[in-house]
Amino acid sequence: MRLYEFILRRLFLMIFVLFAISVITFILTRGILPPASAVSGYLHLGLSDTGKLDIAQGVGVATRSCPSWSAFIDNHAGCVVPLYQQYFYWLGDVLRGDWGWSNLPNDFGVYPTLAAFSDRFPYTVQLAVFSAILTLVIGFSLGIISATRANKLPDHLSRLTAIIGYSIPAFWFGLLLQLLVVYYLTFNGFSLFPVSGALGTQCAICIANPGTIHAYTTIPVLDSLLSGNLAYLWDTIVAMVLPAITLSITTVAFLSRILRSSMVEALSQDYITLARSKGLRERVVVYRHALRNAILPAITVSGLIFSSFLGGVIVVELIFNYPGIGSVARDATVALDVNFLELYVLVSAFIIVSANLIVDILYAFLDPRIRY
Amino acid sequence: MTRSTSESPGSRSAPRQTAQAVLEIRDLKISFRTYLGEVKAVDGLNLSVSRGEIIGLVGESGCGKSVTALAIAGLLPRNADVLSGEILIDGKDLRKMSKADLRRTRLEDLAMVFQDPMTYLNPVLTVGSQITEIMLENPALNDSASITARLDEISKIEAERGKTEELGLERQILMSAGGGKLGKRDAKRLARLRTLAVLRMVRLPYPERIFKMFPHELSGGMRQRAMIAMALVRKPKLILADEITTALDVTVQAQVLALLNQLKDEIDSSIVLITHDLGVVAKVCNRVAVMYAGNIVEVAEVKALFRKPLHPYTVGLLAAIPRADVAKSELTSIPGSVPDLIAPPSGCRYHPRCPHAFAKCSDVKPILTEVEPNHWVACFLFDK
Amino acid sequence: MAQEETTLIQVRELYKWFPIKVGLLGRKSIYVKAVDGVSLEIKKSETLGIVGESGSGKTTLGLTLMRLVNSTKGSIIFGGIDITKMKGRDLKRLRRRMQMVFQDPYASLDPRQTVRSALVEVMKIHGSIKDSKLASDKAAELVNIVGLNPDHLARFPHELSGGQRQRVAIARSLVLSPEFLLLDEPTSSLDVSVQAQILNLLQRLQTELDLTYVLISHNLAVVRHICHRTAVMYLGRIVEIGDTSQLFENPKHPYTFALLSSVPIPDPEVSQRLDVIEGDVPSPINLPSGCRFRLRCPYATDRCAAEAPLLREIEPGHSIECHYDLDLNSRPAATGAPAEGKVGAGPVGSA
Ligand SMILES: Nc1ncnc2c1ncn2[C@@H]1O[C@H](COP(=O)(O)OP(=O)(O)OP(=O)(O)O)[C@@H](O)[C@H]1O
Ligand SMILES: Nc1ncnc2c1ncn2[C@@H]1O[C@H](COP(=O)(O)OP(=O)(O)OP(=O)(O)O)[C@@H](O)[C@H]1O
Ligand code: SF4
Ligand SMILES: [Mg+2]
Ligand SMILES: [Mg+2]
């Protein structure tokens, strides 16, 4: 099978995966919650019961024959549209690009789900990417150092770091970092890093008035670059430092351990003996010969790591008051916002499946023996 | 090229201690630290290899052949201890060298070829890049002195055998250095050119295609040829070939052996050919050293050894192997099995299996002595 | 006793194809033709050697004979009965009559079992001897037969040397007094000095116990030494079969000739041309048309590409699978590089 066939097949399968996930989410939300929760996003004070019923009928939850709003609330026979019909109604809307309305508390009264999502999502994207880079850089370095000096001091230190990283809960670690920065790492009354928000203007190394940027992509890091506002870029990055460290602490531990073991394994292979017998410098032996092979298992877990950010981000965004999608998702769960949760779960699933696909494609490129 | 193998070194403590020995091992002792105890893998080994010869190192599994080879290349695993001995390459003791010099020696003078061409080639790098990296690693190949030397050599070859496209191209690349060093791109082009030449030398078909292939895309025999090419590209003084045909099918093994026989005349390197197959020794080697349980027990010219083996172990071994060309009515077997090297037998390590053993054998260790010209044996039966 | 040659096993047109899945959803099946139409006869009390290069199907043929692997097509007659479709109790009873010795004695023995319990277990499983005392005596007798001491009975496999382990494996195969032993590379993991002990033992046991052997090996010297008849396999088929001395002294199939010339003779005075054929054994998945040896055969003609030769008798008891009666000793020299198509025909077929 050729690589493109493999990719096509995986993309094809992805449609089914997303479909199944949307069904499951639908059952878990609308199937379990009272029918009225599907409508709550559309309701506002001062709406009459007939108006409410109209809306419920409009989004395909209440039947046309339902006599009154109270009958709908009380789940009278024949008043609530069967779940599978609700699903197809919802699916039809979604396929037309209409994700419905969100019931999240907001300033505008009415709030489309898609807008609620896309206001915040770019922040999470940049935080996740930043954390991923941090994880890869630190995780790989620690792993390689450990493996090449196996059972020596650097290895022990890195093992200790990893154990700490595994065992410390992220929320506690985040709070600890905040305390540390606020109480101990202060300069002229300013903490070294900002401890909340997505734009650090109040810290020792922050730039106080970064100005504004134009929203080309809605992702602040990219937009500040495109707008040529480096001060803004700096402040954005500085604000991500602590959340990203908190987010990466477990994944760094995980990645460095995986890399260490695959690196130790690779370094004991016969081809390393041959490489050494060729008189290559140790650096070439380690990076060109061992790392190329050891990287393969690490790549596999990198996909998982990236996916794990999606869960971790909820806690971290709360602690650091970071305006990403995680905190909204939490609010949506509390507010039983069915439409938002559907969107959130599907996008998450899409990211996870794509991350795995990219991992597999990378794998095929890096390992010539694998041909799908 | 000198491949004279008849000069008599006189009676000295080690065989063939001649001035031009490429490799000289004196009293090498190696042991391994293991949970079960100390494995005395090599026990006072002496060996000398002269320029251009192919010497076979034969012996049964576990007798210390690979350990000896790894010790020569300085690649012993961490739990190995070299207890004593000297390993001289061109008169320089490897054990006294700094790490950097040792690496340098491996890069230029000493090459290893291993048994299993699948596990010893890096699966994720192309065959070509695994060969060119050796040349790119060696700055001496690109400095002005060696460029001038090579240019002279090319002119000489062209004068003798006529011009070829390949030589022309090489000259063109070398000239582009303009008296100084080669640029990075030109060094790469040169390395590629020489790699293709060496792939051709080991009779691989379509070197350009093989250059770009990965090890798993080659058959076993082709992989082994690639590994031999890797050794030859350095024009090393010494090649250590450890069981290079053992993993191959008979017909493919025969092809590789034939290749070795052809290469003999094309290269200047000496080869230590490690094998447990006396047939292989008989077909390609000039001399042979027989190992038993960490010692060399007999060294002789190949013909002399097969015609008139002296050591009881060699005699037993030759009688025990069946032959495909003639029917042997009966195989004489050697009783017992190879000893455990954690607690090896005292005195001559062969004495528990030896039909001729007498009292002294279990007390004193016999040393290699030249009992006939160029025929060395470590056995008290030949004590004069 | 009259030197009457009775047939113990008769194999007719035996096939074993292993399917491997390929394609977008793994639906297309292609086959590894490990055994591809083998017919042969094993006579009582003889040793038949099967030689061939790695992957030629020797082990698969052996396993199929033993009914350890089910054949795809063809029949195996053992002692007059067709065993190809045998099942259940009949099969179990058949297993007692045919036993197998594997290459690696370490892998085939349970490391947590002493020699005695390994032997007694076989008797218990097959219910041949139920009394423990008798079983123990039988074990001691067997150990003695294969040249070990009774004190080896209490040892574990790791306390034995390679040769001793192989002796135990042989003893275990003899527990049920079989008529037929399949020996798959019984000495290739052993040292040469120990190999001779095992070969001598096998020869002694054959006469003492009137056993029939099939000996699988890629070591032609071993086969020459111990086998009465020899079959040469190439890519799943027998290309030459005959009396060992006939076949080794006067090979008639070009592959046999090449195989024999490839074995380095341990005698520097015998001059030998080693590289008589080029290339490697192709994969048994995409077989060439016509004669499967033709891509490596120095005598191949158009007829070889068009038409597959069939096994034919060229002298009594000596058959080859080749269209021609060639004079192999005046053969053409091997030519330069192999054909384009052979480059990269590695063992791992990339998609
Ligand atoms: N890393 C190791 N740790 C402990 N013992 C070792 C190690 N490597 C080798 N040995 C022991 O050293 C002895 C010599 O081993 P060596 O590999 O040199 O044998 P060999 O002659 O090459 O055998 P073979 O023909 O099987 O390759 C053996 O007894 C072996 O068990
Ligand atoms: N279970 C299996 N599934 C798929 N292919 C198989 C299986 N068993 C064997 N084969 C293939 O069948 C062919 C013959 O294998 P077999 O083990 O019989 O060869 P052999 O002659 O015994 O080789 P060797 O000398 O290496 O033991 C090989 O190409 C092998 O890859
Ligand atoms: S020294 Fe003694 S034991 Fe050793 S081989 Fe010679 S005779 Fe045999
Ligand atoms: Mg070895
Ligand atoms: Mg087999």
PDB file of N, CA and C in Angstrom, chain B residues 332-375:
ATOM      1  N   THR B 332      35.112 -39.249  14.077  1.00  0.00           N
ATOM      2  CA  THR B 332      35.678 -39.410  15.401  1.00  0.00           C
ATOM      3  C   THR B 332      35.235 -38.202  16.199  1.00  0.00           C
ATOM      4  N   SER B 333      34.557 -38.440  17.305  1.00  0.00           N
ATOM      5  CA  SER B 333      34.094 -37.274  18.036  1.00  0.00           C
ATOM      6  C   SER B 333      35.040 -36.973  19.190  1.00  0.00           C
ATOM      7  N   ILE B 334      35.039 -35.706  19.595  1.00  0.00           N
ATOM      8  CA  ILE B 334      35.813 -35.329  20.773  1.00  0.00           C
ATOM      9  C   ILE B 334      34.887 -35.479  21.960  1.00  0.00           C
ATOM     10  N   PRO B 335      35.286 -36.241  22.968  1.00  0.00           N
ATOM     11  CA  PRO B 335      34.376 -36.415  24.107  1.00  0.00           C
ATOM     12  C   PRO B 335      34.204 -35.099  24.872  1.00  0.00           C
ATOM     13  N   GLY B 336      33.106 -35.017  25.590  1.00  0.00           N
ATOM     14  CA  GLY B 336      32.877 -33.838  26.434  1.00  0.00           C
ATOM     15  C   GLY B 336      32.495 -32.627  25.616  1.00  0.00           C
ATOM     16  N   SER B 337      32.528 -31.459  26.260  1.00  0.00           N
ATOM     17  CA  SER B 337      32.201 -30.250  25.526  1.00  0.00           C
ATOM     18  C   SER B 337      33.098 -29.113  25.990  1.00  0.00           C
ATOM     19  N   VAL B 338      32.944 -27.979  25.304  1.00  0.00           N
ATOM     20  CA  VAL B 338      33.776 -26.811  25.573  1.00  0.00           C
ATOM     21  C   VAL B 338      33.622 -26.409  27.040  1.00  0.00           C
ATOM     22  N   PRO B 339      34.711 -26.108  27.732  1.00  0.00           N
ATOM     23  CA  PRO B 339      34.607 -25.832  29.168  1.00  0.00           C
ATOM     24  C   PRO B 339      33.967 -24.485  29.468  1.00  0.00           C
ATOM     25  N   ASP B 340      33.482 -24.410  30.686  1.00  0.00           N
ATOM     26  CA  ASP B 340      32.923 -23.187  31.217  1.00  0.00           C
ATOM     27  C   ASP B 340      34.089 -22.261  31.572  1.00  0.00           C
ATOM     28  N   LEU B 341      34.074 -21.041  31.051  1.00  0.00           N
ATOM     29  CA  LEU B 341      35.238 -20.181  31.245  1.00  0.00           C
ATOM     30  C   LEU B 341      35.226 -19.429  32.581  1.00  0.00           C
ATOM     31  N   ILE B 342      34.201 -19.671  33.384  1.00  0.00           N
ATOM     32  CA  ILE B 342      34.237 -19.096  34.734  1.00  0.00           C
ATOM     33  C   ILE B 342      35.184 -19.920  35.596  1.00  0.00           C
ATOM     34  N   ALA B 343      35.116 -21.231  35.401  1.00  0.00           N
ATOM     35  CA  ALA B 343      36.056 -22.102  36.119  1.00  0.00           C
ATOM     36  C   ALA B 343      36.759 -22.977  35.090  1.00  0.00           C
ATOM     37  N   PRO B 344      37.665 -22.391  34.323  1.00  0.00           N
ATOM     38  CA  PRO B 344      38.307 -23.181  33.259  1.00  0.00           C
ATOM     39  C   PRO B 344      39.244 -24.215  33.855  1.00  0.00           C
ATOM     40  N   PRO B 345      39.492 -25.304  33.118  1.00  0.00           N
ATOM     41  CA  PRO B 345      40.407 -26.328  33.615  1.00  0.00           C
ATOM     42  C   PRO B 345      41.793 -25.730  33.851  1.00  0.00           C
ATOM     43  N   SER B 346      42.494 -26.271  34.820  1.00  0.00           N
ATOM     44  CA  SER B 346      43.840 -25.787  35.099  1.00  0.00           C
ATOM     45  C   SER B 346      44.799 -26.266  34.013  1.00  0.00           C
ATOM     46  N   GLY B 347      45.987 -25.727  34.018  1.00  0.00           N
ATOM     47  CA  GLY B 347      46.999 -26.162  33.059  1.00  0.00           C
ATOM     48  C   GLY B 347      46.538 -25.939  31.637  1.00  0.00           C
ATOM     49  N   CYS B 348      46.671 -26.942  30.798  1.00  0.00           N
ATOM     50  CA  CYS B 348      46.166 -26.855  29.428  1.00  0.00           C
ATOM     51  C   CYS B 348      44.650 -26.949  29.488  1.00  0.00           C
ATOM     52  N   ARG B 349      43.969 -25.961  28.948  1.00  0.00           N
ATOM     53  CA  ARG B 349      42.515 -25.952  29.072  1.00  0.00           C
ATOM     54  C   ARG B 349      41.853 -27.107  28.299  1.00  0.00           C
ATOM     55  N   TYR B 350      42.618 -27.766  27.460  1.00  0.00           N
ATOM     56  CA  TYR B 350      42.052 -28.873  26.678  1.00  0.00           C
ATOM     57  C   TYR B 350      42.215 -30.202  27.404  1.00  0.00           C
ATOM     58  N   HIS B 351      42.969 -30.248  28.488  1.00  0.00           N
ATOM     59  CA  HIS B 351      43.341 -31.561  29.025  1.00  0.00           C
ATOM     60  C   HIS B 351      42.182 -32.480  29.401  1.00  0.00           C
ATOM     61  N   PRO B 352      41.031 -31.966  29.899  1.00  0.00           N
ATOM     62  CA  PRO B 352      39.972 -32.930  30.234  1.00  0.00           C
ATOM     63  C   PRO B 352      39.419 -33.675  29.008  1.00  0.00           C
ATOM     64  N   ARG B 353      39.591 -33.119  27.822  1.00  0.00           N
ATOM     65  CA  ARG B 353      39.040 -33.788  26.640  1.00  0.00           C
ATOM     66  C   ARG B 353      40.128 -34.468  25.820  1.00  0.00           C
ATOM     67  N   CYS B 354      41.373 -34.239  26.206  1.00  0.00           N
ATOM     68  CA  CYS B 354      42.463 -34.664  25.338  1.00  0.00           C
ATOM     69  C   CYS B 354      42.812 -36.139  25.540  1.00  0.00           C
ATOM     70  N   PRO B 355      42.880 -36.908  24.466  1.00  0.00           N
ATOM     71  CA  PRO B 355      43.208 -38.326  24.605  1.00  0.00           C
ATOM     72  C   PRO B 355      44.664 -38.569  25.025  1.00  0.00           C
ATOM     73  N   HIS B 356      45.523 -37.532  24.839  1.00  0.00           N
ATOM     74  CA  HIS B 356      46.941 -37.760  25.139  1.00  0.00           C
ATOM     75  C   HIS B 356      47.372 -37.129  26.446  1.00  0.00           C
ATOM     76  N   ALA B 357      46.446 -36.571  27.190  1.00  0.00           N
ATOM     77  CA  ALA B 357      46.832 -35.791  28.371  1.00  0.00           C
ATOM     78  C   ALA B 357      47.633 -36.624  29.360  1.00  0.00           C
ATOM     79  N   PHE B 358      48.616 -36.002  29.940  1.00  0.00           N
ATOM     80  CA  PHE B 358      49.377 -36.671  31.013  1.00  0.00           C
ATOM     81  C   PHE B 358      49.503 -35.706  32.178  1.00  0.00           C
ATOM     82  N   ALA B 359      50.173 -36.130  33.220  1.00  0.00           N
ATOM     83  CA  ALA B 359      50.139 -35.398  34.488  1.00  0.00           C
ATOM     84  C   ALA B 359      50.432 -33.909  34.355  1.00  0.00           C
ATOM     85  N   LYS B 360      51.481 -33.579  33.633  1.00  0.00           N
ATOM     86  CA  LYS B 360      51.902 -32.188  33.531  1.00  0.00           C
ATOM     87  C   LYS B 360      50.806 -31.287  32.949  1.00  0.00           C
ATOM     88  N   CYS B 361      50.004 -31.860  32.073  1.00  0.00           N
ATOM     89  CA  CYS B 361      49.001 -31.070  31.350  1.00  0.00           C
ATOM     90  C   CYS B 361      48.019 -30.372  32.271  1.00  0.00           C
ATOM     91  N   SER B 362      47.714 -31.017  33.388  1.00  0.00           N
ATOM     92  CA  SER B 362      46.726 -30.393  34.262  1.00  0.00           C
ATOM     93  C   SER B 362      47.369 -29.415  35.235  1.00  0.00           C
ATOM     94  N   ASP B 363      48.676 -29.341  35.272  1.00  0.00           N
ATOM     95  CA  ASP B 363      49.347 -28.448  36.214  1.00  0.00           C
ATOM     96  C   ASP B 363      49.873 -27.182  35.566  1.00  0.00           C
ATOM     97  N   VAL B 364      50.494 -27.343  34.411  1.00  0.00           N
ATOM     98  CA  VAL B 364      51.202 -26.228  33.801  1.00  0.00           C
ATOM     99  C   VAL B 364      50.526 -25.860  32.494  1.00  0.00           C
ATOM    100  N   LYS B 365      50.514 -24.577  32.206  1.00  0.00           N
ATOM    101  CA  LYS B 365      49.915 -24.141  30.956  1.00  0.00           C
ATOM    102  C   LYS B 365      50.971 -24.163  29.849  1.00  0.00           C
ATOM    103  N   PRO B 366      50.720 -24.912  28.771  1.00  0.00           N
ATOM    104  CA  PRO B 366      51.713 -24.943  27.685  1.00  0.00           C
ATOM    105  C   PRO B 366      51.704 -23.623  26.927  1.00  0.00           C
ATOM    106  N   ILE B 367      52.879 -23.185  26.440  1.00  0.00           N
ATOM    107  CA  ILE B 367      52.896 -21.951  25.653  1.00  0.00           C
ATOM    108  C   ILE B 367      53.203 -22.269  24.194  1.00  0.00           C
ATOM    109  N   LEU B 368      52.819 -21.337  23.326  1.00  0.00           N
ATOM    110  CA  LEU B 368      53.038 -21.541  21.891  1.00  0.00           C
ATOM    111  C   LEU B 368      54.534 -21.618  21.605  1.00  0.00           C
ATOM    112  N   THR B 369      54.950 -22.686  20.946  1.00  0.00           N
ATOM    113  CA  THR B 369      56.357 -22.792  20.557  1.00  0.00           C
ATOM    114  C   THR B 369      56.417 -23.209  19.104  1.00  0.00           C
ATOM    115  N   GLU B 370      57.458 -22.775  18.451  1.00  0.00           N
ATOM    116  CA  GLU B 370      57.590 -23.103  17.033  1.00  0.00           C
ATOM    117  C   GLU B 370      58.225 -24.473  16.930  1.00  0.00           C
ATOM    118  N   VAL B 371      57.446 -25.486  16.593  1.00  0.00           N
ATOM    119  CA  VAL B 371      57.997 -26.838  16.572  1.00  0.00           C
ATOM    120  C   VAL B 371      58.488 -27.225  15.177  1.00  0.00           C
ATOM    121  N   GLU B 372      57.934 -26.561  14.181  1.00  0.00           N
ATOM    122  CA  GLU B 372      58.440 -26.716  12.826  1.00  0.00           C
ATOM    123  C   GLU B 372      58.487 -25.315  12.275  1.00  0.00           C
ATOM    124  N   PRO B 373      59.218 -25.053  11.204  1.00  0.00           N
ATOM    125  CA  PRO B 373      59.273 -23.681  10.716  1.00  0.00           C
ATOM    126  C   PRO B 373      57.867 -23.132  10.493  1.00  0.00           C
ATOM    127  N   ASN B 374      57.586 -22.011  11.116  1.00  0.00           N
ATOM    128  CA  ASN B 374      56.287 -21.366  10.997  1.00  0.00           C
ATOM    129  C   ASN B 374      55.108 -22.189  11.492  1.00  0.00           C
ATOM    130  N   HIS B 375      55.355 -23.170  12.227  1.00  0.00           N
ATOM    131  CA  HIS B 375      54.264 -23.984  12.772  1.00  0.00           C
ATOM    132  C   HIS B 375      54.391 -23.972  14.293  1.00  0.00           C
TER     133      HIS B 375
END
